[in-house]
PDB file of C-alpha atoms in Angstrom:
ATOM      1  CA  MET A   1     -61.698   6.179  -4.697  1.00 92.00           C
ATOM      2  CA  ASN A   2     -60.046   7.104  -7.863  1.00 97.00           C
ATOM      3  CA  LEU A   3     -57.982   4.421  -9.221  1.00 98.00           C
ATOM      4  CA  LEU A   4     -55.948   3.955 -12.542  1.00 98.00           C
ATOM      5  CA  ALA A   5     -55.452   0.424 -13.859  1.00 98.00           C
ATOM      6  CA  ILE A   6     -53.148  -1.005 -16.490  1.00 98.00           C
ATOM      7  CA  ASP A   7     -52.739  -4.369 -17.811  1.00 98.00           C
ATOM      8  CA  THR A   8     -50.338  -5.803 -20.491  1.00 98.00           C
ATOM      9  CA  ALA A   9     -49.579  -9.384 -19.236  1.00 98.00           C
ATOM     10  CA  THR A  10     -51.008 -11.049 -22.342  1.00 97.00           C
ATOM     11  CA  GLU A  11     -51.791 -10.134 -26.020  1.00 96.00           C
ATOM     12  CA  ALA A  12     -54.293  -7.612 -24.773  1.00 98.00           C
ATOM     13  CA  CYS A  13     -53.542  -3.879 -23.705  1.00 98.00           C
ATOM     14  CA  SER A  14     -55.775  -2.212 -21.683  1.00 98.00           C
ATOM     15  CA  ALA A  15     -55.908   0.921 -19.212  1.00 98.00           C
ATOM     16  CA  ALA A  16     -59.060   1.655 -16.862  1.00 98.00           C
ATOM     17  CA  LEU A  17     -60.037   4.679 -14.735  1.00 98.00           C
ATOM     18  CA  LEU A  18     -62.371   3.861 -11.753  1.00 98.00           C
ATOM     19  CA  ALA A  19     -63.792   6.875 -10.505  1.00 94.00           C
ATOM     20  CA  GLY A  20     -66.360   6.265  -7.812  1.00 87.00           C
ATOM     21  CA  ASP A  21     -69.026   4.101  -9.647  1.00 86.00           C
ATOM     22  CA  GLU A  22     -67.764   5.212 -12.975  1.00 94.00           C
ATOM     23  CA  LEU A  23     -65.425   2.957 -14.985  1.00 97.00           C
ATOM     24  CA  ILE A  24     -63.845   3.757 -18.156  1.00 98.00           C
ATOM     25  CA  GLU A  25     -61.707   1.489 -20.223  1.00 98.00           C
ATOM     26  CA  ARG A  26     -59.687   1.253 -23.335  1.00 98.00           C
ATOM     27  CA  TRP A  27     -58.850  -2.229 -24.435  1.00 98.00           C
ATOM     28  CA  GLN A  28     -57.102  -3.414 -27.385  1.00 98.00           C
ATOM     29  CA  LEU A  29     -55.838  -6.982 -28.811  1.00 97.00           C
ATOM     30  CA  ALA A  30     -52.297  -5.936 -29.807  1.00 93.00           C
ATOM     31  CA  PRO A  31     -49.587  -8.740 -29.039  1.00 89.00           C
ATOM     32  CA  ARG A  32     -46.729  -6.307 -29.995  1.00 89.00           C
ATOM     33  CA  GLY A  33     -47.906  -2.965 -29.567  1.00 94.00           C
ATOM     34  CA  HIS A  34     -48.180  -2.692 -25.804  1.00 96.00           C
ATOM     35  CA  THR A  35     -45.274   0.183 -25.539  1.00 95.00           C
ATOM     36  CA  GLN A  36     -46.947   2.176 -28.311  1.00 96.00           C
ATOM     37  CA  LEU A  37     -50.473   1.855 -26.877  1.00 97.00           C
ATOM     38  CA  LEU A  38     -50.450   2.049 -23.120  1.00 98.00           C
ATOM     39  CA  LEU A  39     -49.574   5.717 -22.448  1.00 97.00           C
ATOM     40  CA  PRO A  40     -51.971   7.047 -24.799  1.00 98.00           C
ATOM     41  CA  MET A  41     -54.609   4.609 -23.362  1.00 98.00           C
ATOM     42  CA  ILE A  42     -53.956   5.941 -19.779  1.00 98.00           C
ATOM     43  CA  GLY A  43     -54.159   9.675 -21.114  1.00 98.00           C
ATOM     44  CA  ALA A  44     -57.754   8.863 -22.985  1.00 98.00           C
ATOM     45  CA  VAL A  45     -59.342   7.394 -19.856  1.00 98.00           C
ATOM     46  CA  MET A  46     -57.949  10.272 -17.618  1.00 97.00           C
ATOM     47  CA  ALA A  47     -59.207  12.928 -19.949  1.00 97.00           C
ATOM     48  CA  GLU A  48     -62.475  11.074 -20.377  1.00 97.00           C
ATOM     49  CA  ALA A  49     -63.151  11.000 -16.685  1.00 95.00           C
ATOM     50  CA  GLY A  50     -61.722  14.370 -16.253  1.00 95.00           C
ATOM     51  CA  CYS A  51     -59.600  13.045 -13.487  1.00 95.00           C
ATOM     52  CA  THR A  52     -56.093  14.701 -12.668  1.00 96.00           C
ATOM     53  CA  TRP A  53     -53.113  12.920 -11.116  1.00 97.00           C
ATOM     54  CA  SER A  54     -53.731  14.776  -7.873  1.00 97.00           C
ATOM     55  CA  ALA A  55     -57.397  13.301  -7.755  1.00 97.00           C
ATOM     56  CA  LEU A  56     -55.932   9.618  -8.063  1.00 97.00           C
ATOM     57  CA  ASP A  57     -55.773   7.509  -4.767  1.00 97.00           C
ATOM     58  CA  GLY A  58     -53.715   4.776  -6.314  1.00 98.00           C
ATOM     59  CA  ILE A  59     -52.496   2.627  -9.301  1.00 98.00           C
ATOM     60  CA  ALA A  60     -53.524  -1.047  -9.996  1.00 98.00           C
ATOM     61  CA  PHE A  61     -51.597  -3.258 -12.545  1.00 98.00           C
ATOM     62  CA  GLY A  62     -51.755  -6.652 -13.653  1.00 98.00           C
ATOM     63  CA  ARG A  63     -48.465  -8.168 -12.077  1.00 98.00           C
ATOM     64  CA  GLY A  64     -48.489 -11.267 -13.751  1.00 98.00           C
ATOM     65  CA  PRO A  65     -47.955 -14.349 -14.394  1.00 98.00           C
ATOM     66  CA  GLY A  66     -48.076 -13.853 -18.266  1.00 97.00           C
ATOM     67  CA  ALA A  67     -46.099 -12.917 -21.145  1.00 95.00           C
ATOM     68  CA  PHE A  68     -42.521 -11.941 -19.486  1.00 95.00           C
ATOM     69  CA  VAL A  69     -42.105  -8.746 -21.558  1.00 95.00           C
ATOM     70  CA  GLY A  70     -45.679  -7.938 -21.012  1.00 97.00           C
ATOM     71  CA  VAL A  71     -45.599  -8.148 -17.226  1.00 97.00           C
ATOM     72  CA  ARG A  72     -42.249  -6.149 -17.306  1.00 97.00           C
ATOM     73  CA  ILE A  73     -44.020  -3.274 -19.096  1.00 97.00           C
ATOM     74  CA  ALA A  74     -47.035  -2.894 -16.799  1.00 98.00           C
ATOM     75  CA  THR A  75     -44.690  -3.251 -13.852  1.00 98.00           C
ATOM     76  CA  ALA A  76     -42.209  -0.480 -14.887  1.00 97.00           C
ATOM     77  CA  CYS A  77     -45.243   1.880 -15.825  1.00 98.00           C
ATOM     78  CA  ALA A  78     -46.979   1.434 -12.589  1.00 98.00           C
ATOM     79  CA  GLN A  79     -43.776   2.044 -10.620  1.00 98.00           C
ATOM     80  CA  GLY A  80     -42.869   4.946 -12.624  1.00 98.00           C
ATOM     81  CA  LEU A  81     -46.474   6.651 -12.366  1.00 98.00           C
ATOM     82  CA  ALA A  82     -46.373   5.747  -8.705  1.00 98.00           C
ATOM     83  CA  PHE A  83     -43.166   7.230  -8.098  1.00 97.00           C
ATOM     84  CA  ALA A  84     -43.952  10.405  -9.983  1.00 97.00           C
ATOM     85  CA  HIS A  85     -47.268  11.075  -8.216  1.00 98.00           C
ATOM     86  CA  ASP A  86     -46.519   9.610  -4.789  1.00 97.00           C
ATOM     87  CA  LEU A  87     -49.286   6.775  -5.085  1.00 98.00           C
ATOM     88  CA  PRO A  88     -49.709   3.402  -3.569  1.00 98.00           C
ATOM     89  CA  VAL A  89     -49.861   0.421  -5.862  1.00 98.00           C
ATOM     90  CA  ALA A  90     -52.205  -2.591  -6.090  1.00 98.00           C
ATOM     91  CA  PRO A  91     -50.579  -5.554  -7.724  1.00 98.00           C
ATOM     92  CA  VAL A  92     -53.236  -7.658  -9.056  1.00 98.00           C
ATOM     93  CA  SER A  93     -52.951 -11.473 -10.133  1.00 98.00           C
ATOM     94  CA  THR A  94     -53.680 -11.788 -13.906  1.00 98.00           C
ATOM     95  CA  LEU A  95     -55.110 -15.291 -13.159  1.00 98.00           C
ATOM     96  CA  GLU A  96     -57.401 -13.793 -10.394  1.00 98.00           C
ATOM     97  CA  THR A  97     -58.314 -11.069 -12.922  1.00 98.00           C
ATOM     98  CA  LEU A  98     -59.417 -13.943 -15.421  1.00 98.00           C
ATOM     99  CA  ALA A  99     -61.439 -15.618 -12.669  1.00 98.00           C
ATOM    100  CA  TYR A 100     -63.120 -12.414 -11.618  1.00 98.00           C
ATOM    101  CA  GLY A 101     -63.814 -11.632 -15.246  1.00 98.00           C
ATOM    102  CA  ALA A 102     -65.547 -14.972 -15.753  1.00 98.00           C
ATOM    103  CA  GLY A 103     -67.697 -14.673 -12.721  1.00 97.00           C
ATOM    104  CA  ARG A 104     -68.768 -10.878 -13.817  1.00 96.00           C
ATOM    105  CA  ARG A 105     -69.415 -11.997 -17.475  1.00 95.00           C
ATOM    106  CA  GLN A 106     -70.596 -15.523 -17.369  1.00 96.00           C
ATOM    107  CA  GLY A 107     -71.831 -15.867 -13.717  1.00 96.00           C
ATOM    108  CA  ALA A 108     -69.371 -18.421 -12.869  1.00 97.00           C
ATOM    109  CA  ARG A 109     -68.778 -19.437  -9.391  1.00 97.00           C
ATOM    110  CA  GLN A 110     -65.930 -21.879  -9.560  1.00 98.00           C
ATOM    111  CA  VAL A 111     -63.196 -20.856 -12.051  1.00 98.00           C
ATOM    112  CA  PHE A 112     -60.160 -22.388 -13.025  1.00 98.00           C
ATOM    113  CA  ALA A 113     -57.682 -19.904 -14.920  1.00 98.00           C
ATOM    114  CA  ALA A 114     -54.918 -21.001 -17.001  1.00 97.00           C
ATOM    115  CA  ILE A 115     -52.539 -18.886 -19.261  1.00 97.00           C
ATOM    116  CA  ASP A 116     -50.419 -20.524 -21.992  1.00 95.00           C
ATOM    117  CA  ALA A 117     -46.867 -20.411 -20.373  1.00 95.00           C
ATOM    118  CA  ARG A 118     -45.441 -21.999 -23.486  1.00 91.00           C
ATOM    119  CA  MET A 119     -42.354 -24.896 -23.069  1.00 91.00           C
ATOM    120  CA  GLY A 120     -45.354 -27.495 -22.625  1.00 91.00           C
ATOM    121  CA  GLU A 121     -46.604 -25.790 -19.477  1.00 95.00           C
ATOM    122  CA  ILE A 122     -49.576 -23.282 -18.225  1.00 96.00           C
ATOM    123  CA  TYR A 123     -49.674 -20.883 -15.503  1.00 97.00           C
ATOM    124  CA  ALA A 124     -52.843 -22.004 -13.458  1.00 97.00           C
ATOM    125  CA  ALA A 125     -55.080 -21.352 -10.394  1.00 98.00           C
ATOM    126  CA  ALA A 126     -58.564 -21.845  -9.459  1.00 98.00           C
ATOM    127  CA  TRP A 127     -60.973 -20.035  -7.074  1.00 98.00           C
ATOM    128  CA  PRO A 128     -64.490 -20.114  -5.903  1.00 98.00           C
ATOM    129  CA  LEU A 129     -66.406 -17.106  -6.136  1.00 98.00           C
ATOM    130  CA  ASP A 130     -68.798 -15.751  -3.493  1.00 98.00           C
ATOM    131  CA  ALA A 131     -72.232 -14.698  -4.341  1.00 95.00           C
ATOM    132  CA  ASP A 132     -71.167 -11.121  -5.533  1.00 96.00           C
ATOM    133  CA  GLY A 133     -68.560 -12.552  -7.823  1.00 97.00           C
ATOM    134  CA  TRP A 134     -65.380 -11.914  -5.673  1.00 98.00           C
ATOM    135  CA  PRO A 135     -62.483 -14.694  -5.522  1.00 98.00           C
ATOM    136  CA  GLN A 136     -62.176 -16.382  -2.031  1.00 98.00           C
ATOM    137  CA  GLU A 137     -59.545 -18.642  -0.921  1.00 97.00           C
ATOM    138  CA  PRO A 138     -58.055 -20.446  -3.974  1.00 98.00           C
ATOM    139  CA  ARG A 139     -58.535 -24.142  -4.201  1.00 97.00           C
ATOM    140  CA  LEU A 140     -55.414 -24.205  -6.423  1.00 97.00           C
ATOM    141  CA  ALA A 141     -52.741 -21.745  -5.681  1.00 97.00           C
ATOM    142  CA  GLU A 142     -50.950 -20.044  -8.492  1.00 97.00           C
ATOM    143  CA  CYS A 143     -48.518 -22.416 -10.419  1.00 97.00           C
ATOM    144  CA  VAL A 144     -46.608 -23.125 -13.376  1.00 97.00           C
ATOM    145  CA  THR A 145     -46.935 -26.643 -14.468  1.00 95.00           C
ATOM    146  CA  ALA A 146     -47.702 -29.276 -16.974  1.00 94.00           C
ATOM    147  CA  ALA A 147     -51.494 -29.456 -17.555  1.00 93.00           C
ATOM    148  CA  SER A 148     -51.097 -33.301 -17.082  1.00 92.00           C
ATOM    149  CA  ALA A 149     -50.098 -32.936 -13.581  1.00 94.00           C
ATOM    150  CA  LEU A 150     -53.108 -31.115 -12.370  1.00 94.00           C
ATOM    151  CA  SER A 151     -56.084 -32.591 -10.721  1.00 93.00           C
ATOM    152  CA  LEU A 152     -59.154 -30.893  -9.154  1.00 95.00           C
ATOM    153  CA  PRO A 153     -62.365 -32.034  -7.499  1.00 95.00           C
ATOM    154  CA  GLY A 154     -65.666 -30.552  -8.482  1.00 96.00           C
ATOM    155  CA  THR A 155     -66.821 -28.748 -11.493  1.00 97.00           C
ATOM    156  CA  TRP A 156     -65.138 -25.677 -13.049  1.00 97.00           C
ATOM    157  CA  PHE A 157     -65.645 -22.944 -15.520  1.00 97.00           C
ATOM    158  CA  GLY A 158     -62.510 -22.867 -17.537  1.00 97.00           C
ATOM    159  CA  VAL A 159     -60.947 -19.723 -18.487  1.00 97.00           C
ATOM    160  CA  GLY A 160     -57.788 -18.431 -20.416  1.00 97.00           C
ATOM    161  CA  SER A 161     -55.573 -19.294 -23.215  1.00 96.00           C
ATOM    162  CA  GLY A 162     -54.124 -22.323 -21.234  1.00 95.00           C
ATOM    163  CA  LEU A 163     -57.094 -24.275 -21.738  1.00 95.00           C
ATOM    164  CA  ALA A 164     -56.533 -24.546 -25.580  1.00 91.00           C
ATOM    165  CA  ALA A 165     -52.718 -24.869 -25.395  1.00 85.00           C
ATOM    166  CA  ALA A 166     -53.285 -28.076 -23.131  1.00 84.00           C
ATOM    167  CA  ALA A 167     -56.832 -29.064 -24.035  1.00 83.00           C
ATOM    168  CA  ALA A 168     -56.469 -32.942 -23.949  1.00 85.00           C
ATOM    169  CA  ALA A 169     -54.425 -33.052 -21.059  1.00 90.00           C
ATOM    170  CA  PHE A 170     -57.287 -31.946 -18.816  1.00 90.00           C
ATOM    171  CA  ASP A 171     -59.701 -34.984 -19.471  1.00 88.00           C
ATOM    172  CA  GLY A 172     -60.426 -36.925 -16.759  1.00 87.00           C
ATOM    173  CA  ARG A 173     -58.355 -34.666 -14.570  1.00 92.00           C
ATOM    174  CA  ILE A 174     -60.720 -31.447 -14.267  1.00 94.00           C
ATOM    175  CA  ALA A 175     -64.611 -31.397 -15.052  1.00 94.00           C
ATOM    176  CA  PHE A 176     -65.568 -28.349 -16.800  1.00 95.00           C
ATOM    177  CA  SER A 177     -69.241 -26.997 -16.785  1.00 96.00           C
ATOM    178  CA  ASP A 178     -67.990 -24.711 -19.792  1.00 96.00           C
ATOM    179  CA  ARG A 179     -64.862 -23.024 -21.230  1.00 96.00           C
ATOM    180  CA  ASP A 180     -63.645 -19.799 -22.633  1.00 97.00           C
ATOM    181  CA  PRO A 181     -60.287 -20.293 -23.796  1.00 96.00           C
ATOM    182  CA  ALA A 182     -60.083 -16.818 -25.619  1.00 96.00           C
ATOM    183  CA  ALA A 183     -60.728 -14.788 -22.378  1.00 97.00           C
ATOM    184  CA  LEU A 184     -58.242 -12.245 -21.874  1.00 98.00           C
ATOM    185  CA  PRO A 185     -57.745 -10.031 -18.766  1.00 98.00           C
ATOM    186  CA  HIS A 186     -59.074  -6.475 -18.658  1.00 98.00           C
ATOM    187  CA  ALA A 187     -57.788  -3.425 -16.873  1.00 98.00           C
ATOM    188  CA  ALA A 188     -61.552  -2.776 -15.801  1.00 98.00           C
ATOM    189  CA  ASP A 189     -61.309  -6.046 -13.614  1.00 98.00           C
ATOM    190  CA  VAL A 190     -57.842  -5.115 -12.522  1.00 98.00           C
ATOM    191  CA  ALA A 191     -59.213  -1.923 -11.163  1.00 98.00           C
ATOM    192  CA  ARG A 192     -62.180  -3.348  -9.364  1.00 98.00           C
ATOM    193  CA  LEU A 193     -59.716  -6.180  -7.421  1.00 98.00           C
ATOM    194  CA  GLY A 194     -57.185  -3.315  -7.217  1.00 98.00           C
ATOM    195  CA  ARG A 195     -59.466  -1.083  -5.308  1.00 98.00           C
ATOM    196  CA  ARG A 196     -60.456  -4.043  -2.797  1.00 97.00           C
ATOM    197  CA  LEU A 197     -56.737  -4.310  -2.304  1.00 98.00           C
ATOM    198  CA  LEU A 198     -56.336  -0.735  -1.511  1.00 98.00           C
ATOM    199  CA  LEU A 199     -59.339  -0.429   0.566  1.00 97.00           C
ATOM    200  CA  ALA A 200     -58.055  -3.504   2.610  1.00 97.00           C
ATOM    201  CA  GLY A 201     -54.789  -1.796   3.417  1.00 97.00           C
ATOM    202  CA  ALA A 202     -53.018  -3.983   1.017  1.00 97.00           C
ATOM    203  CA  GLY A 203     -51.418  -1.596  -1.184  1.00 97.00           C
ATOM    204  CA  VAL A 204     -47.404  -1.349  -1.584  1.00 98.00           C
ATOM    205  CA  SER A 205     -44.995   1.429  -2.452  1.00 98.00           C
ATOM    206  CA  ALA A 206     -43.844   1.758  -5.795  1.00 97.00           C
ATOM    207  CA  ALA A 207     -40.471   0.201  -4.913  1.00 96.00           C
ATOM    208  CA  ALA A 208     -42.375  -2.780  -3.626  1.00 97.00           C
ATOM    209  CA  ALA A 209     -44.488  -3.261  -6.697  1.00 97.00           C
ATOM    210  CA  GLN A 210     -43.024  -6.305  -8.143  1.00 96.00           C
ATOM    211  CA  PRO A 211     -44.241  -8.804 -11.074  1.00 97.00           C
ATOM    212  CA  VAL A 212     -44.624 -12.343 -10.549  1.00 96.00           C
ATOM    213  CA  TYR A 213     -43.345 -14.675 -13.070  1.00 94.00           C
ATOM    214  CA  LEU A 214     -43.655 -18.131 -11.498  1.00 93.00           C
ATOM    215  CA  ARG A 215     -41.112 -19.601 -13.937  1.00 82.00           C
ATOM    216  CA  ASP A 216     -37.852 -18.453 -12.034  1.00 69.00           C
ATOM    217  CA  GLU A 217     -35.538 -19.622 -14.733  1.00 49.00           C
ATOM    218  CA  VAL A 218     -36.849 -17.432 -17.252  1.00 46.00           C
ATOM    219  CA  ALA A 219     -36.738 -14.281 -14.794  1.00 43.00           C
ATOM    220  CA  LYS A 220     -33.184 -15.321 -14.249  1.00 43.00           C
ATOM    221  CA  LYS A 221     -31.791 -15.738 -17.791  1.00 41.00           C
ATOM    222  CA  SER A 222     -33.701 -12.382 -18.683  1.00 42.00           C
ATOM    223  CA  ALA A 223     -31.942 -10.816 -15.642  1.00 39.00           C
ATOM    224  CA  VAL A 224     -28.557 -11.969 -16.872  1.00 34.00           C
ATOM    225  CA  ARG A 225     -29.113 -10.860 -20.355  1.00 37.00           C
ATOM    226  CA  GLY A 226     -30.341  -7.525 -19.443  1.00 36.00           C
TER     227      GLY A 226
END
């Protein structure tokens, strides 16, 4: 399977091309540069892989939760490319991408992922990972909440900006084996998770590829303004 993946849900911007067993990625920390960087990154990974649009089997994108504008950029880009080239789309959770990345890079097997949602809240979810590092049924479903309202049994590897944003609030509520608050999602991990979705028949049409914001009032206010 040849799969293009993109992610702009946080301060990081990245694109990846998964071609068989070969994975090519461009990744850059660029809080306000997503719109300028994303298309050149896509062109670069496609060219390096020698992959044409007709050879692609699908597109995966980080569908959120995350920065509202960033999630919209990735969604619009994935939709436009999928429409133009008649490709299925795999919307991949940003939190699950962080959890999978922690399993792949640090060998974690129980991951609590959290992203700073501002306004005193975090986006959070928690997954056990199997022996191969794939997320299983979540122990904590995706939510937007105050960190002080969360409690999880067991010991967890914490990952994501939400850990730094609400560090003290977790004391006595979640036990951490270790933490990586600087971790950001990578399109390479979006690609791997997206491929599993497409192989499982969970791909959607371009029109059905929608972002996940979790905080409804933000999306509603933006829709009224826009």
